[in-house]
Amino acid sequence: MNLGEFLLSAGQQEEAVTHLTRAFTLSDEHDFRTIKISVLGSLSALHEGLGQYERAAAEAQQALTLALEVGSAEGEIEARIALGRLAMQGRDLAQAEQQLLQALELARARETPKEQVLAHEQLAQVYRRSGQLELALEHAELLRTIERSIFDTDRDRQIRNLTVLFEVERAQQDAQLYRLRSEVEQEAREAAEQQVLERTAELARAQHEVVARLAIAAEYRDDTTGEHTRRVGQAAARIARALGWSETQASVLGVAARLHDVGKIAIPDAILLKRGRLTPDEFQQMQLHTVIGSRILSGSRSALLTMAEEIARSHHERWDGSGYPYGLAGDAIPLTGRIVAIADVFDALIQARPYKVAWTISEALLEIQEQAGRHFDPELVAVAADVLANLHREDSLFLNLYDEQQSEPLAEGQASHVLAVFEQLLMERTRELELARREAERSAKRMERMALTDSLTDLRNRRAFEQDLESRAAPLGNAPFTVLSLDVDGLKRINDTLGHSAGDDLLGAVAAALTAAFDGRGQAYRIGGDEFAVICDDVMTAADRIRCLEVMAHHLQQSGYPDRPFSTGAADYPADSGSAGDLLRISDQRMYRDKVLRRQQRSGEPLESGQA
């Protein structure tokens, strides 16, 4: 089936027919009805492309029948979209509308944006052909709204916020160096150059501290000790020295390697801290930490951050090309990434985790050697194996020596002195660790707040909205409440005519007015480009909502927006639905109905049947 679908996408219809027909026969013989639905969908698309519309429609209808029998909502959506498209080809616009509306309803219930886009796109064509231009425009606008949400820029803005710390440090370094270069011209060259060296070293230490703090903040989310990144950096530097790197290069690698997983800052806790196996979708999202990490570290002239960016991007690539994010193979993988990959995997193997016991050093080294040529660079493995074995042998000798020294008998005075010194050191180290832990805790909380806050309006964002709505709506039986959807009218026109700065000003004014209007009545959110929402503390009557919206309109008038620039809709829990997804869908539908009514009232058009 996969080969048939590939050939179909490549335009090789004849070869595709052979493989898809064979797949259909096999799935029919073994009663693999789910696979049969997919094959029928591919055959329908193939025959539609060949202009054999009746045959295509028959196959799509057969797929729909099977989907209804097995309860496959995904198969039903795809089949109805195909039937709607084929009915439109046959000019049966009523049948096309019926199938596409049913497909859209299912896609909304399942919250699948891709299928909603297809349904809206086909419905816009149906209504355009039937002369119902208002409905065609409505579906075209909904299509654009969903597409905007798919490519929402909130994540990029959050990532940019994470880079502020680096940008400030880089700006300070540039300013300091510029000032010092000016001083060189006024003072004795030798003394000034010495000062430049000292200040540059000071700035480098400050930058290293920023790197360490960011590494701890990232590591703190799934390893409260932060020791993993330190060990990986130490091992990577040792391997580099064994390869003949200079001490300076190896030291830079040791620091840069600590940031290999900094992109995990942007991965949701539900995925990052999950104890069981990740689903394919969750694993795909987890893989994004490599790309996010490289973005956070990009754009620097610092050798340290440039190397850290390279490592963050490439340390999950594999020698045989089966890694991620880009599937690089062999020498195409940067050497820094190949070194850190070995150090990272080795340390992960020998440490205990909630889902596994720690491996012995011998077991871990054997696994590294067995993966040579597949996961790891075989030449690097030969060098790294000795380095890692010696590194941990040195650690063991140190611990044994410490134990032996502790076992030697001491005179009473000596023992008291050693004990006092040890207690003092222990207190200082404990205090340092506690301060570091608190700083990491504060950093994690700041990162969490950033992940749940819209950077433009400072309202809680869509992720926070979905979490809060799920919490309020589950388990069924919680106190009733109202969800309000609000869409800003005319934002695109303002962006196109007055510029995006004016559009941002409008969004900021709407956010402030919404917060003021529902103060004490609920929590406001910005959930998309021009979309806002409120989760009310309890059920709001229509009269209550009207009063709050009048307060909001008054605030906007005072901000220079005399015409009420928004449309609204509401849904009540549990009266309208007990599902979080359905509550948002119902409130959205009512909001778009309000938008159409307001547009018709402004243009003086007669209201359609059922809208009066």
Coordinates of C-alpha atoms in Angstrom, one line a residue:
M1 CA 0.0 0.0 0.0
N2 CA 2.8 2.4 0.9
L3 CA 4.5 1.8 -2.4
G4 CA 1.3 2.3 -4.3
E5 CA 0.7 5.6 -2.5
F6 CA 4.2 6.7 -3.2
L7 CA 3.9 5.9 -6.9
L8 CA 0.5 7.7 -7.0
S9 CA 2.1 10.9 -5.4
A10 CA 4.9 10.6 -8.0
G11 CA 2.3 10.6 -10.9
Q12 CA 3.0 7.0 -11.9
Q13 CA -0.7 5.9 -12.1
E14 CA -0.3 2.6 -13.9
E15 CA 2.3 1.2 -11.5
A16 CA 0.2 2.7 -8.6
V17 CA -2.9 0.8 -9.7
T18 CA -1.1 -2.5 -9.7
H19 CA 0.2 -2.1 -6.1
L20 CA -3.0 -0.6 -4.7
T21 CA -5.2 -3.3 -6.3
R22 CA -2.9 -5.9 -4.7
A23 CA -3.1 -4.2 -1.3
F24 CA -6.9 -4.1 -1.6
T25 CA -7.0 -7.8 -2.4
L26 CA -4.8 -8.7 0.6
S27 CA -6.6 -6.4 3.0
D28 CA -9.9 -7.9 1.9
E29 CA -8.7 -11.5 2.3
H30 CA -7.4 -10.9 5.8
D31 CA -10.3 -8.6 6.8
F32 CA -7.9 -5.6 7.5
R33 CA -10.8 -3.1 7.2
T34 CA -8.8 -0.1 8.5
I35 CA -6.1 -0.7 5.8
K36 CA -8.9 -1.3 3.3
I37 CA -10.4 2.1 4.0
S38 CA -7.0 3.8 3.3
V39 CA -6.5 1.8 0.0
L40 CA -10.0 2.7 -1.2
G41 CA -9.2 6.3 -0.5
S42 CA -6.0 6.1 -2.6
L43 CA -7.8 4.3 -5.4
S44 CA -10.6 6.9 -5.4
A45 CA -8.0 9.7 -5.6
L46 CA -6.2 7.9 -8.4
H47 CA -9.4 7.4 -10.5
E48 CA -10.5 11.0 -9.8
G49 CA -7.1 12.1 -11.2
L50 CA -7.8 10.0 -14.3
G51 CA -11.2 11.6 -14.8
Q52 CA -13.1 8.4 -13.9
Y53 CA -15.4 10.2 -11.5
E54 CA -18.1 7.6 -11.2
R55 CA -15.6 4.9 -10.2
A56 CA -13.9 7.3 -7.8
A57 CA -17.2 8.1 -6.2
A58 CA -18.1 4.4 -5.8
E59 CA -14.7 3.7 -4.1
A60 CA -15.1 6.7 -1.8
Q61 CA -18.7 5.6 -0.9
Q62 CA -17.3 2.1 -0.1
A63 CA -14.6 3.6 2.1
L64 CA -17.3 5.7 3.9
T65 CA -19.4 2.6 4.5
L66 CA -16.5 0.7 6.0
A67 CA -15.5 3.7 8.1
L68 CA -18.9 3.9 9.6
E69 CA -18.9 0.1 10.3
V70 CA -15.6 0.1 12.1
G71 CA -16.1 3.6 13.8
S72 CA -13.1 5.2 12.0
A73 CA -13.7 8.9 12.3
E74 CA -10.6 9.7 10.4
G75 CA -11.6 7.4 7.5
E76 CA -15.1 8.9 7.6
I77 CA -13.8 12.5 7.3
E78 CA -11.5 11.7 4.4
A79 CA -14.3 9.7 2.6
R80 CA -16.9 12.5 3.0
I81 CA -14.4 15.2 1.8
A82 CA -13.7 13.0 -1.3
L83 CA -17.4 12.5 -1.9
G84 CA -18.1 16.2 -1.5
R85 CA -15.3 17.0 -4.0
L86 CA -16.6 14.5 -6.5
A87 CA -20.2 15.6 -6.1
M88 CA -19.0 19.2 -6.9
Q89 CA -17.3 17.8 -10.0
G90 CA -20.6 16.3 -11.0
R91 CA -22.4 19.7 -10.3
D92 CA -24.5 18.1 -7.5
L93 CA -23.8 21.0 -5.2
A94 CA -26.4 20.1 -2.6
Q95 CA -24.9 16.6 -2.1
A96 CA -21.4 18.2 -2.0
E97 CA -22.5 20.7 0.7
Q98 CA -24.1 17.9 2.8
Q99 CA -21.0 15.7 2.7
L100 CA -18.5 18.5 3.4
L101 CA -20.5 20.0 6.3
Q102 CA -20.6 16.5 7.9
A103 CA -16.9 16.2 7.4
L104 CA -16.2 19.6 8.8
E105 CA -18.4 18.8 11.9
L106 CA -16.3 15.6 12.5
A107 CA -13.0 17.4 12.0
R108 CA -14.0 20.1 14.5
A109 CA -15.0 17.5 17.0
R110 CA -11.7 15.7 16.6
E111 CA -9.8 19.0 16.5
T112 CA -7.9 18.1 13.3
P113 CA -6.9 21.4 11.6
K114 CA -5.7 19.8 8.4
E115 CA -9.1 18.2 7.6
Q116 CA -10.9 21.4 8.7
V117 CA -8.8 23.3 6.1
L118 CA -9.7 20.8 3.4
A119 CA -13.4 21.0 4.2
H120 CA -13.5 24.8 4.4
E121 CA -11.6 25.1 1.1
Q122 CA -14.1 22.8 -0.7
L123 CA -17.1 24.5 1.0
A124 CA -15.9 27.9 -0.2
Q125 CA -15.8 26.5 -3.8
V126 CA -19.3 25.0 -3.4
Y127 CA -20.8 28.2 -2.2
R128 CA -19.0 30.3 -4.8
R129 CA -20.4 28.1 -7.5
S130 CA -23.9 28.2 -6.1
G131 CA -23.8 32.0 -5.8
Q132 CA -23.8 32.1 -2.0
L133 CA -20.9 34.5 -1.8
E134 CA -21.4 35.5 1.8
L135 CA -21.0 31.8 2.9
A136 CA -18.1 31.4 0.5
L137 CA -16.4 34.4 2.1
E138 CA -17.1 33.0 5.6
H139 CA -15.5 29.7 4.9
A140 CA -12.5 31.4 3.2
E141 CA -12.0 33.5 6.3
L142 CA -12.3 30.4 8.6
L143 CA -9.7 28.7 6.3
R144 CA -7.3 31.6 6.7
T145 CA -7.9 31.7 10.5
I146 CA -7.0 28.0 10.9
E147 CA -4.0 28.3 8.6
R148 CA -2.7 31.2 10.8
S149 CA -3.1 29.2 13.9
I150 CA -1.2 26.3 12.3
F151 CA 1.7 28.6 11.6
D152 CA 1.3 30.5 14.8
T153 CA 4.4 32.6 15.7
D154 CA 4.0 32.4 19.5
R155 CA 6.6 29.6 19.8
D156 CA 9.2 31.7 17.8
R157 CA 8.5 34.7 20.1
Q158 CA 9.0 32.5 23.2
I159 CA 12.3 31.2 21.8
R160 CA 13.4 34.7 21.1
N161 CA 12.7 35.6 24.7
L162 CA 15.0 32.8 25.8
T163 CA 17.8 34.4 23.8
V164 CA 17.5 37.8 25.5
L165 CA 20.0 36.8 28.1
F166 CA 22.6 36.0 25.5
E167 CA 21.8 39.1 23.4
V168 CA 22.3 41.3 26.5
E169 CA 25.6 39.6 27.4
R170 CA 26.8 40.0 23.8
A171 CA 25.8 43.7 23.7
Q172 CA 27.6 44.4 27.0
Q173 CA 30.7 42.6 25.7
D174 CA 30.7 44.6 22.5
A175 CA 30.2 47.9 24.4
Q176 CA 33.0 47.1 26.8
L177 CA 35.4 46.1 24.1
Y178 CA 34.6 49.2 22.1
R179 CA 35.3 51.4 25.2
L180 CA 38.5 49.6 26.0
R181 CA 39.8 50.0 22.4
S182 CA 39.2 53.8 22.7
E183 CA 41.2 53.8 26.0
V184 CA 44.1 52.0 24.2
E185 CA 44.5 55.2 22.0
Q186 CA 44.8 57.4 25.1
E187 CA 46.9 55.3 27.5
A188 CA 50.1 53.5 27.2
R189 CA 49.6 50.6 24.7
E190 CA 51.1 47.9 26.9
A191 CA 49.1 48.8 30.0
A192 CA 45.9 49.2 28.0
E193 CA 46.3 45.9 26.1
Q194 CA 46.8 44.2 29.4
Q195 CA 43.6 45.7 30.7
V196 CA 41.8 44.6 27.6
L197 CA 43.0 41.0 28.2
E198 CA 41.9 41.1 31.8
R199 CA 38.5 42.6 31.0
T200 CA 37.9 40.2 28.1
A201 CA 38.7 37.3 30.4
E202 CA 36.2 38.8 32.9
L203 CA 33.5 39.0 30.3
A204 CA 34.3 35.5 29.1
R205 CA 33.9 34.3 32.7
A206 CA 30.5 36.1 32.9
Q207 CA 29.5 34.5 29.6
H208 CA 30.5 31.1 30.9
E209 CA 28.4 31.8 34.0
V210 CA 25.4 32.6 31.8
V211 CA 26.0 29.4 29.9
A212 CA 26.2 27.4 33.1
R213 CA 23.0 28.9 34.5
L214 CA 21.1 28.3 31.3
A215 CA 22.4 24.7 31.3
I216 CA 21.3 24.2 34.9
A217 CA 17.9 25.7 34.1
A218 CA 17.4 23.3 31.2
E219 CA 18.8 20.3 33.2
Y220 CA 16.7 21.2 36.3
R221 CA 13.5 20.2 34.5
D222 CA 14.4 16.6 34.3
D223 CA 17.5 16.2 36.5
T224 CA 17.4 18.1 39.7
T225 CA 21.2 17.6 40.4
G226 CA 22.4 19.2 37.1
E227 CA 25.3 16.7 37.2
H228 CA 24.6 15.1 33.9
T229 CA 25.6 18.2 31.8
R230 CA 28.8 18.6 33.9
R231 CA 29.8 15.0 33.3
V232 CA 29.1 15.1 29.6
G233 CA 31.2 18.3 29.3
Q234 CA 34.0 16.7 31.3
A235 CA 34.0 13.5 29.2
A236 CA 33.8 15.4 25.9
A237 CA 36.8 17.6 26.8
R238 CA 38.8 14.5 27.7
I239 CA 38.0 12.8 24.4
A240 CA 39.0 16.0 22.5
R241 CA 42.4 16.1 24.3
A242 CA 42.9 12.5 23.4
L243 CA 42.3 13.4 19.7
G244 CA 45.0 16.0 19.9
W245 CA 43.0 19.2 20.4
S246 CA 44.6 22.1 22.1
E247 CA 43.8 22.7 25.7
T248 CA 41.9 25.9 24.8
Q249 CA 39.7 24.1 22.2
A250 CA 39.1 21.2 24.6
S251 CA 38.1 23.5 27.4
V252 CA 35.7 25.4 25.2
L253 CA 34.1 22.1 24.1
G254 CA 33.8 21.1 27.8
V255 CA 31.7 24.2 28.5
A256 CA 29.7 24.2 25.2
A257 CA 28.8 20.5 25.6
R258 CA 26.8 21.4 28.8
L259 CA 24.3 23.2 26.5
H260 CA 23.6 20.2 24.3
D261 CA 20.0 19.8 25.6
V262 CA 19.2 23.5 26.2
G263 CA 16.3 23.2 23.7
K264 CA 14.4 21.0 26.3
I265 CA 13.4 24.3 27.9
A266 CA 10.7 24.6 25.3
I267 CA 9.4 21.0 25.6
P268 CA 6.2 20.6 27.6
D269 CA 6.7 18.9 31.0
A270 CA 4.0 16.3 30.1
I271 CA 6.4 15.0 27.5
L272 CA 9.8 15.7 29.0
L273 CA 9.0 14.1 32.4
K274 CA 6.8 11.2 31.1
R275 CA 7.8 8.0 32.7
G276 CA 6.4 5.6 30.1
R277 CA 7.3 5.3 26.4
L278 CA 6.6 8.4 24.3
T279 CA 4.0 8.1 21.5
P280 CA 5.2 8.8 17.9
D281 CA 3.7 12.3 18.1
E282 CA 5.3 13.0 21.5
F283 CA 8.7 11.6 20.3
Q284 CA 8.5 13.9 17.2
Q285 CA 7.9 16.9 19.4
M286 CA 10.8 15.8 21.7
Q287 CA 13.0 15.8 18.7
L288 CA 12.4 19.5 18.2
H289 CA 14.6 20.3 21.2
T290 CA 17.7 20.0 18.9
V291 CA 16.3 22.6 16.5
I292 CA 15.1 24.9 19.3
G293 CA 18.4 24.6 21.1
S294 CA 20.3 25.6 18.0
R295 CA 18.0 28.6 17.5
I296 CA 18.5 29.8 21.0
L297 CA 22.3 29.7 20.6
S298 CA 22.4 31.0 17.0
G299 CA 23.7 34.3 15.8
S300 CA 26.7 34.7 18.1
R301 CA 30.3 35.7 17.2
S302 CA 31.5 33.9 20.3
A303 CA 33.5 30.7 19.6
L304 CA 31.8 29.1 22.7
L305 CA 28.2 29.8 21.6
T306 CA 28.9 28.9 17.9
M307 CA 30.3 25.5 19.1
A308 CA 27.3 25.1 21.5
E309 CA 24.9 25.8 18.6
E310 CA 26.6 23.2 16.5
I311 CA 26.5 20.6 19.3
A312 CA 22.8 21.3 20.2
R313 CA 21.9 20.8 16.5
S314 CA 23.9 17.6 15.8
H315 CA 24.4 15.5 18.9
H316 CA 21.4 13.3 18.0
E317 CA 22.6 12.6 14.5
R318 CA 23.8 9.0 13.9
W319 CA 26.8 7.8 11.9
D320 CA 24.5 5.6 9.6
G321 CA 22.2 8.6 8.9
S322 CA 19.2 7.3 11.0
G323 CA 19.4 10.2 13.5
Y324 CA 17.6 13.5 13.8
P325 CA 16.8 16.3 13.1
Y326 CA 18.4 16.3 9.6
G327 CA 19.4 12.7 9.0
L328 CA 23.1 13.5 8.6
A329 CA 25.6 10.6 8.1
G330 CA 29.3 10.0 8.5
D331 CA 31.6 13.0 8.3
A332 CA 28.7 15.3 7.4
I333 CA 28.0 15.3 11.2
P334 CA 30.2 17.9 12.9
L335 CA 33.0 16.4 14.9
T336 CA 31.8 18.2 18.1
G337 CA 28.4 16.6 17.7
R338 CA 30.0 13.2 17.2
I339 CA 32.1 13.6 20.4
V340 CA 29.2 14.8 22.6
A341 CA 26.9 12.0 21.3
I342 CA 29.3 9.4 22.7
A343 CA 29.7 11.2 26.0
D344 CA 25.9 11.9 26.3
V345 CA 24.9 8.3 25.7
F346 CA 27.6 6.8 27.9
D347 CA 26.6 9.0 30.9
A348 CA 22.9 8.2 30.3
L349 CA 23.6 4.5 30.4
I350 CA 25.6 4.5 33.7
Q351 CA 23.0 6.6 35.6
A352 CA 19.8 5.3 37.1
R353 CA 16.6 6.7 35.9
P354 CA 13.0 6.2 37.0
Y355 CA 12.5 3.9 34.1
K356 CA 15.8 1.9 34.2
V357 CA 18.6 0.8 36.4
A358 CA 22.2 2.0 36.0
W359 CA 24.5 0.0 33.7
T360 CA 27.9 -0.9 34.8
I361 CA 30.9 0.8 33.2
S362 CA 31.8 -2.4 31.4
E363 CA 28.3 -2.8 30.1
A364 CA 28.1 0.8 28.9
L365 CA 31.5 0.6 27.2
L366 CA 30.5 -2.6 25.4
E367 CA 27.3 -1.0 24.2
I368 CA 29.2 2.0 22.8
Q369 CA 31.6 -0.3 21.0
E370 CA 28.8 -2.4 19.5
Q371 CA 27.2 0.8 18.2
A372 CA 30.4 1.8 16.3
G373 CA 29.6 2.3 12.7
R374 CA 25.8 2.5 13.3
H375 CA 25.2 5.2 16.0
F376 CA 28.8 6.4 16.5
D377 CA 31.9 7.3 14.5
P378 CA 34.0 4.1 14.7
E379 CA 37.3 5.9 14.8
L380 CA 36.1 8.1 17.7
V381 CA 34.8 5.0 19.6
A382 CA 38.3 3.5 19.5
V383 CA 39.7 6.7 21.2
A384 CA 36.7 7.4 23.5
A385 CA 36.5 3.9 25.0
D386 CA 40.0 4.2 26.6
V387 CA 39.2 7.8 27.7
L388 CA 35.9 6.9 29.4
A389 CA 37.4 3.8 31.0
N390 CA 40.3 5.8 32.4
L391 CA 38.1 8.7 33.4
H392 CA 36.0 6.5 35.7
R393 CA 39.0 4.6 36.9
E394 CA 40.5 7.9 38.1
D395 CA 37.2 8.7 39.8
S396 CA 37.2 5.3 41.5
L397 CA 40.9 5.7 42.7
F398 CA 40.0 9.1 44.2
L399 CA 37.1 7.6 46.1
N400 CA 39.2 4.7 47.3
L401 CA 42.0 7.0 48.5
Y402 CA 39.4 9.2 50.3
D403 CA 38.0 6.0 52.0
E404 CA 41.5 4.9 53.0
Q405 CA 42.4 8.3 54.5
Q406 CA 39.2 8.3 56.5
S407 CA 40.0 4.9 57.9
E408 CA 43.4 5.9 59.3
P409 CA 43.4 6.5 63.1
L410 CA 43.9 10.2 64.1
A411 CA 44.9 11.7 67.4
E412 CA 42.0 13.3 69.3
G413 CA 43.2 16.9 68.5
Q414 CA 43.7 16.0 64.8
A415 CA 40.3 14.4 64.6
S416 CA 38.6 17.4 66.1
H417 CA 40.4 19.8 63.8
V418 CA 39.6 17.7 60.7
L419 CA 36.0 17.4 61.7
A420 CA 35.6 21.1 62.3
V421 CA 37.2 21.9 58.8
F422 CA 35.0 19.3 57.2
E423 CA 31.8 20.6 58.8
Q424 CA 32.7 24.2 57.7
L425 CA 33.3 23.0 54.1
L426 CA 30.1 21.0 54.2
M427 CA 28.1 24.0 55.4
E428 CA 29.6 26.3 52.7
R429 CA 29.0 23.7 50.0
T430 CA 25.4 23.1 51.3
R431 CA 24.8 26.8 51.2
E432 CA 26.1 27.1 47.6
L433 CA 24.0 24.1 46.5
E434 CA 20.9 25.6 48.1
L435 CA 21.5 29.0 46.4
A436 CA 22.0 27.2 43.1
R437 CA 18.9 25.1 43.6
R438 CA 16.8 28.2 44.4
E439 CA 18.2 30.1 41.3
A440 CA 17.4 27.1 39.1
E441 CA 13.9 26.9 40.6
R442 CA 13.4 30.6 39.9
S443 CA 14.7 30.1 36.4
A444 CA 12.4 27.2 35.8
K445 CA 9.4 29.2 37.1
R446 CA 10.3 32.1 34.8
M447 CA 10.6 29.8 31.8
E448 CA 7.2 28.2 32.7
R449 CA 5.6 31.6 32.9
M450 CA 7.1 32.5 29.6
A451 CA 5.8 29.3 28.0
L452 CA 2.2 30.2 29.2
T453 CA 2.2 33.9 28.5
D454 CA 1.5 35.7 25.2
S455 CA 4.5 38.1 24.6
L456 CA 2.5 40.8 22.9
T457 CA -0.5 41.3 25.3
D458 CA 0.9 39.6 28.5
L459 CA -2.3 37.6 28.7
R460 CA -2.1 33.8 29.2
N461 CA -1.7 32.1 25.9
R462 CA -3.4 29.2 24.0
R463 CA -1.4 26.5 25.8
A464 CA -2.5 27.9 29.2
F465 CA -6.1 28.2 28.0
E466 CA -6.2 24.6 26.9
Q467 CA -4.7 23.4 30.2
D468 CA -7.1 25.5 32.3
L469 CA -10.1 24.5 30.2
E470 CA -9.3 20.8 30.5
S471 CA -8.8 21.2 34.2
R472 CA -12.2 22.9 34.6
A473 CA -14.1 20.5 32.4
A474 CA -12.7 17.3 33.8
P475 CA -13.8 15.3 35.7
L476 CA -17.5 15.8 34.7
G477 CA -19.4 17.2 37.7
N478 CA -17.3 20.3 38.3
A479 CA -19.0 23.6 38.9
P480 CA -20.7 25.0 35.8
F481 CA -19.0 27.9 34.0
T482 CA -19.1 29.8 30.7
V483 CA -16.5 29.9 27.9
L484 CA -16.4 33.1 25.8
S485 CA -14.8 33.3 22.4
L486 CA -13.9 36.8 21.0
D487 CA -12.5 37.6 17.5
V488 CA -11.1 41.0 16.6
D489 CA -12.8 42.4 13.5
G490 CA -10.8 44.0 10.7
L491 CA -7.3 43.2 12.0
K492 CA -6.0 42.2 8.6
R493 CA -7.3 45.4 7.1
I494 CA -5.5 47.5 9.7
N495 CA -2.3 45.5 9.3
D496 CA -2.5 46.0 5.5
T497 CA -3.3 49.7 5.5
L498 CA -1.7 51.1 8.7
G499 CA 1.0 48.5 9.3
H500 CA 1.5 45.7 11.9
S501 CA 2.4 48.2 14.6
A502 CA -1.1 49.6 14.4
G503 CA -2.5 46.1 14.5
D504 CA -0.4 45.3 17.6
D505 CA -1.7 48.4 19.2
L506 CA -5.3 47.3 18.6
L507 CA -4.6 43.8 20.0
G508 CA -3.0 45.4 23.1
A509 CA -6.1 47.7 23.6
V510 CA -8.5 44.7 23.2
A511 CA -6.5 42.7 25.8
A512 CA -6.5 45.6 28.3
A513 CA -10.2 46.2 27.8
L514 CA -11.1 42.5 28.0
T515 CA -9.1 42.1 31.3
A516 CA -10.9 45.2 32.8
A517 CA -14.3 44.1 31.7
F518 CA -14.1 40.6 33.1
D519 CA -12.0 41.5 36.2
G520 CA -13.3 39.4 39.0
R521 CA -15.5 37.4 36.6
G522 CA -13.0 35.2 34.8
Q523 CA -9.5 34.7 33.3
A524 CA -8.7 36.3 29.8
Y525 CA -6.5 34.6 27.2
R526 CA -5.1 35.4 23.8
I527 CA -5.4 32.0 21.9
G528 CA -4.4 33.0 18.4
G529 CA -3.6 35.9 16.0
D530 CA -6.8 37.9 16.4
E531 CA -8.6 35.4 18.8
F532 CA -9.2 35.9 22.5
A533 CA -11.1 33.8 25.1
V534 CA -12.4 34.1 28.6
I535 CA -13.0 31.2 31.1
C536 CA -15.6 32.6 33.4
D537 CA -15.7 31.7 37.1
D538 CA -19.3 30.6 36.8
V539 CA -22.2 30.6 34.3
M540 CA -22.8 34.1 32.9
T541 CA -26.3 35.0 31.7
A542 CA -26.8 36.8 28.4
A543 CA -27.5 40.0 30.3
D544 CA -24.3 39.6 32.3
R545 CA -22.3 39.1 29.2
I546 CA -23.8 42.1 27.5
R547 CA -22.9 44.3 30.5
C548 CA -19.3 43.1 30.5
L549 CA -19.0 43.6 26.7
E550 CA -20.4 47.1 27.0
V551 CA -17.7 47.9 29.6
M552 CA -15.2 46.5 27.2
A553 CA -16.5 48.6 24.3
H554 CA -16.4 51.7 26.6
H555 CA -12.7 51.0 27.4
L556 CA -11.9 50.7 23.7
Q557 CA -13.7 53.9 22.9
Q558 CA -11.5 55.7 25.5
S559 CA -8.5 54.1 23.7
G560 CA -9.5 55.6 20.4
Y561 CA -11.6 52.7 18.9
P562 CA -15.1 54.1 18.7
D563 CA -16.7 51.2 16.8
R564 CA -17.0 47.9 18.7
P565 CA -14.2 46.0 16.9
F566 CA -15.0 42.5 18.0
S567 CA -17.4 39.6 17.6
T568 CA -18.3 37.1 20.4
G569 CA -19.8 33.8 21.2
A570 CA -20.3 31.7 24.3
A571 CA -20.9 28.1 25.5
D572 CA -21.9 26.9 28.9
Y573 CA -20.5 23.9 30.8
P574 CA -22.1 21.4 31.1
A575 CA -25.3 22.6 29.5
D576 CA -23.9 22.9 26.0
S577 CA -21.2 20.2 26.4
G578 CA -19.0 18.4 29.0
S579 CA -16.0 18.3 26.6
A580 CA -13.4 21.1 26.6
G581 CA -12.9 20.7 22.8
D582 CA -16.7 20.9 22.1
L583 CA -17.1 24.0 24.4
L584 CA -14.5 25.9 22.4
R585 CA -16.0 24.7 19.1
I586 CA -19.5 25.7 20.1
S587 CA -18.4 29.1 21.3
D588 CA -16.4 29.6 18.1
Q589 CA -19.4 28.7 15.9
R590 CA -21.6 31.2 17.8
M591 CA -18.9 33.9 17.6
Y592 CA -18.6 33.5 13.8
R593 CA -22.4 33.6 13.5
D594 CA -22.2 36.9 15.4
K595 CA -19.5 38.1 13.0
V596 CA -21.7 37.4 10.0
L597 CA -24.7 39.1 11.5
R598 CA -22.7 42.2 12.4
R599 CA -21.3 42.3 8.9
Q600 CA -24.7 42.1 7.3
Q601 CA -26.1 44.7 9.7
R602 CA -23.3 47.1 8.7
S603 CA -23.8 46.5 5.0
G604 CA -27.6 46.7 5.2
E605 CA -28.0 43.2 3.7
P606 CA -31.1 41.2 4.6
L607 CA -30.6 38.5 7.2
E608 CA -30.6 34.9 5.9
S609 CA -33.3 32.5 6.9
G610 CA -32.7 31.3 10.5
Q611 CA -30.5 34.3 11.4
A612 CA -33.2 36.9 12.1

